[in-house]
Coordinates of C-alpha atoms and ligand atoms in Angstrom, one line a residue:
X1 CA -44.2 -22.8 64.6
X2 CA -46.1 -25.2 67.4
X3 CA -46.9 -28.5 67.2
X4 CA -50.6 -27.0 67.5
X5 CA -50.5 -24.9 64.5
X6 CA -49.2 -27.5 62.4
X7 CA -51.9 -29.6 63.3
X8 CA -55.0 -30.4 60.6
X9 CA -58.3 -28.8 62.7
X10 CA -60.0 -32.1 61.6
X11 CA -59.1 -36.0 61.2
X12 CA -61.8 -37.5 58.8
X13 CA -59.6 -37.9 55.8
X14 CA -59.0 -41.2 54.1
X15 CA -55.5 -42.6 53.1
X16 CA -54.3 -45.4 50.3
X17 CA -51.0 -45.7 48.9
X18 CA -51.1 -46.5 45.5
X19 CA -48.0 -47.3 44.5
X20 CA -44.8 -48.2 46.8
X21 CA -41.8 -46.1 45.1
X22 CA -38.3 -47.4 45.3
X23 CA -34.6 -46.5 44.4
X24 CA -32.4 -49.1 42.5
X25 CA -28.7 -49.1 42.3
X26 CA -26.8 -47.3 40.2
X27 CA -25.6 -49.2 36.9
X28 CA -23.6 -48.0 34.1
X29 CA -25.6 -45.7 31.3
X30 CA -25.4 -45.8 27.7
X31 CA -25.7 -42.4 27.3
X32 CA -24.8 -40.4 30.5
X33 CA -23.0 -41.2 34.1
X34 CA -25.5 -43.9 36.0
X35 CA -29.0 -45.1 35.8
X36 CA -31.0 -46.2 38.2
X37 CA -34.7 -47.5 38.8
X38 CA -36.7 -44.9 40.8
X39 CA -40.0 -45.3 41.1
X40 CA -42.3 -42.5 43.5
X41 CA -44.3 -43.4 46.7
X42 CA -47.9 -42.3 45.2
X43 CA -50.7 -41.8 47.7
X44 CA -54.5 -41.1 47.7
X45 CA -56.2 -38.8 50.2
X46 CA -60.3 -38.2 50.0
X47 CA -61.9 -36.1 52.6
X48 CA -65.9 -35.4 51.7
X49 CA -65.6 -33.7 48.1
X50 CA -62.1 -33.6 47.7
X51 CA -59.6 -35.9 46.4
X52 CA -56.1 -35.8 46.1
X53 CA -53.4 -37.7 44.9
X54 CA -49.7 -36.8 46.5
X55 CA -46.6 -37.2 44.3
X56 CA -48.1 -38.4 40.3
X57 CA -44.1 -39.3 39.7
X58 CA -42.2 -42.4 38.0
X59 CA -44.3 -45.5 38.1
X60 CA -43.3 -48.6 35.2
X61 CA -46.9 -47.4 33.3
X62 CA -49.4 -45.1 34.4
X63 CA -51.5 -48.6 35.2
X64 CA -49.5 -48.7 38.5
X65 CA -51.4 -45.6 39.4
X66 CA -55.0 -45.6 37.6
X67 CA -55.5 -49.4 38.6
X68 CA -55.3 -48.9 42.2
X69 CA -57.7 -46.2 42.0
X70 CA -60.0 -47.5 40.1
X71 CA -60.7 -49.8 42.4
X72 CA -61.2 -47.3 45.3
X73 CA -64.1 -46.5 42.8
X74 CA -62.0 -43.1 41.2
X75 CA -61.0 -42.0 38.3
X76 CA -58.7 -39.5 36.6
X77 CA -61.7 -37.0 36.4
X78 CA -62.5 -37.4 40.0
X79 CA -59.1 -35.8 41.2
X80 CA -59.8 -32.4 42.5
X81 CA -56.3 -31.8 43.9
X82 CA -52.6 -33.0 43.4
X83 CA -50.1 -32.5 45.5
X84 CA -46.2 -32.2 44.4
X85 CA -43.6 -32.9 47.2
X86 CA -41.2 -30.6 46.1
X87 CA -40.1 -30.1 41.6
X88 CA -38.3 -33.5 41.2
X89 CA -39.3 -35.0 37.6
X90 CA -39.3 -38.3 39.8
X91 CA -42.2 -37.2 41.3
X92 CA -44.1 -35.3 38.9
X93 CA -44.2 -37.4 35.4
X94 CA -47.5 -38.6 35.3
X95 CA -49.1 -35.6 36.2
X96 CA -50.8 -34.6 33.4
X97 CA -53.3 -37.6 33.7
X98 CA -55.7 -35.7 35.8
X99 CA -56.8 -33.4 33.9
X100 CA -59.3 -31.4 36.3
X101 CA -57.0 -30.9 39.2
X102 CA -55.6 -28.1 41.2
X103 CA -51.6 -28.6 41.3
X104 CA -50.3 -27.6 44.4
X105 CA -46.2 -26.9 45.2
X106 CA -44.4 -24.7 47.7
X107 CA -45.5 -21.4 46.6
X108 CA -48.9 -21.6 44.1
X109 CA -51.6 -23.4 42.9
X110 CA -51.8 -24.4 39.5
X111 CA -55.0 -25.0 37.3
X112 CA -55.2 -24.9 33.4
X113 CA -53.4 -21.6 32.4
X114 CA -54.2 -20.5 36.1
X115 CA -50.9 -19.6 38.4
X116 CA -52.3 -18.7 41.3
X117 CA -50.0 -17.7 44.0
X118 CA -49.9 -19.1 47.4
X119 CA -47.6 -19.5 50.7
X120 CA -47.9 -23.8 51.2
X121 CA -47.2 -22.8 54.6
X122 CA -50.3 -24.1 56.6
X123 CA -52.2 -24.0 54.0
X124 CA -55.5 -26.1 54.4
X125 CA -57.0 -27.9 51.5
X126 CA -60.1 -29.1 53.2
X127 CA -60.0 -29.9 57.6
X128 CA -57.7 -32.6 57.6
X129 CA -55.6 -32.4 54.8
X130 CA -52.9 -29.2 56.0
X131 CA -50.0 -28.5 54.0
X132 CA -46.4 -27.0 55.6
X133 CA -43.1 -25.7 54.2
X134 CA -40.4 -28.3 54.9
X135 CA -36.8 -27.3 52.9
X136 CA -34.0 -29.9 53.3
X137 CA -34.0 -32.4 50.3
X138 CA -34.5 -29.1 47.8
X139 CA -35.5 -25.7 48.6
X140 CA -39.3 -26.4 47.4
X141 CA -40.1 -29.2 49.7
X142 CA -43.5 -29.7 51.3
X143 CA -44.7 -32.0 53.6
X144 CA -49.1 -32.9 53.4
X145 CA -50.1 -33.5 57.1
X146 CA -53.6 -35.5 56.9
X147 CA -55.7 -35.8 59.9
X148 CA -57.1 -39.8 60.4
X149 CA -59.0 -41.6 63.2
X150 CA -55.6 -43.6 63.1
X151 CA -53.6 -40.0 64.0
X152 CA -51.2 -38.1 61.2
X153 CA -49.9 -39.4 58.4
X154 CA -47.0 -37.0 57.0
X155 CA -46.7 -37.5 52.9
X156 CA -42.8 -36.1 52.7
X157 CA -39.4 -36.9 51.1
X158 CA -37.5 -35.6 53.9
X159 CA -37.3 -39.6 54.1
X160 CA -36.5 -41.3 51.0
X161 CA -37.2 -44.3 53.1
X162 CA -37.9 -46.0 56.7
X163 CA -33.9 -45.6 57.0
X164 CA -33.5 -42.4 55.5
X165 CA -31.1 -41.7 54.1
X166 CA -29.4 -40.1 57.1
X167 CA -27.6 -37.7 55.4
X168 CA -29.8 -36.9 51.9
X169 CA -27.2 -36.8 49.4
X170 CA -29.1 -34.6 47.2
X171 CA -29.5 -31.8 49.9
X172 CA -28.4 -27.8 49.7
X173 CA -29.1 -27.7 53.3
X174 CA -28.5 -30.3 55.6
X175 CA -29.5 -28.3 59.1
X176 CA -32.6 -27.6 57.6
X177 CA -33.4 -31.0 56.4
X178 CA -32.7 -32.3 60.0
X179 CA -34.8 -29.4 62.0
X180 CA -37.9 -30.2 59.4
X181 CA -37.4 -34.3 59.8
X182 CA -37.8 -33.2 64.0
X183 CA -40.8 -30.8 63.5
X184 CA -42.6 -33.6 61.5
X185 CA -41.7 -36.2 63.7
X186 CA -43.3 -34.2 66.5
X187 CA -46.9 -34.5 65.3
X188 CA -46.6 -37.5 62.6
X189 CA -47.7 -40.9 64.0
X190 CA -47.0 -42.6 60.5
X191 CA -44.3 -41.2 57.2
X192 CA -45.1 -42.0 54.0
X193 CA -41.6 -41.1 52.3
X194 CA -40.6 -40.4 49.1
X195 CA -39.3 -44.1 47.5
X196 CA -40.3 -46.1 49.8
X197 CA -43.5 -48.1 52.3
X198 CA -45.2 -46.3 54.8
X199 CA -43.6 -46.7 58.1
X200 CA -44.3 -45.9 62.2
X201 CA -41.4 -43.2 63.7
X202 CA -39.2 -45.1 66.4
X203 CA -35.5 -44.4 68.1
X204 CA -33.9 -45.8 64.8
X205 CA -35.5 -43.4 62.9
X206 CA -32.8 -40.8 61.4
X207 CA -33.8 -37.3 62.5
Ligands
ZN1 ZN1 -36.2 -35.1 44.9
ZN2 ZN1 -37.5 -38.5 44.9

């Protein structure tokens, strides 16, 4: 796969974070080995009649997410499209709140009691907004590529944050997590990651 092809034809979409996810330390649990505060990077993308949110996951209350875009002049009805990263609960919890979208993962779309089946691989789900297959942190990963008049912005947990981590702990397959973090980084002028703020690529990113 080029640079090219990976390439949205179009870059007229529009991008908001609306939360900024993190990862706490680990403290002791009452009830199993660790727990830890985790909260999911959730974005916005519109692009003429569709609207997408990226990553619905764990936010303190679903306020974190609705307020935001409420004041982007959405709602949960105006959702056409959400997009999961890959089948972490961390980044799928709050789904359910908009309740006319098309879910989209690695392998179908999803809509009422609808499973339609799909290859994410370059999949487009209007000009700018381009979805590609991106295994490393699980099996099921995807990266969203969206096309702006500020460049590409990659929406991907092959970074948890802006300093990686270097070697994803939670990986089955660390050459392919490394080869995807390269291809991305060859087209991507900005990462949003999975836990963490937006960031610009540079020589200390880990790759
Ligand atoms: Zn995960
Ligand atoms: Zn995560």
């Amino acid at each position: 796969m080029t640079t090219q092809q990976d390439r949205p034809t179009a870059s007229s979409a529009e991008v908001h974070i609306l939360f900024n996810g993190y990862v706490g330390d680990e403290t002791e649990s009452p009830v199993g080995d660790s727990r830890s505060l985790v909260g999911s990077t959730v974005s916005f993308v519109r692009e003429g009649d569709i609207r997408v949110i990226i990553d619905p996951g764990m936010v303190p209350h679903p306020n974190a997410i609705l307020e935001p875009l409420a004041a982007l002049g959405e709602s949960p009805e105006t959702i056409t499209d959400v997009v999961f990263s890959h089948h972490h609960p961390d980044h799928i919890l709050n789904a359910a709140l908009f309740p006319n979208a098309r879910f989209h993962d690695h392998w179908a779309i999803y809509q009422g009691d609808i499973w339609d089946s799909r290859r994410a691989e370059g999949y487009a789900l209007s000009p700018s907004i381009r979805l590609i297959e991106t295994p490393g942190h699980t099996p099921q990963d995807i990266t969203t590529l969206v096309g702006t008049s500020d460049g590409i912005i990659a929406f991907t947990h092959l970074w948890w944050t802006s300093t990686g981590p270097e070697e994803d702990p939670f990986s089955n397959d660390l050459p392919a997590l490394h080869a995807n973090r390269q291809r991305v980084l060859r087209i991507a002028t900005r990462i949003v990651p999975g836990h963490g703020a937006p960031f610009t690529p540079d020589e200390s990113t880990p790759r």
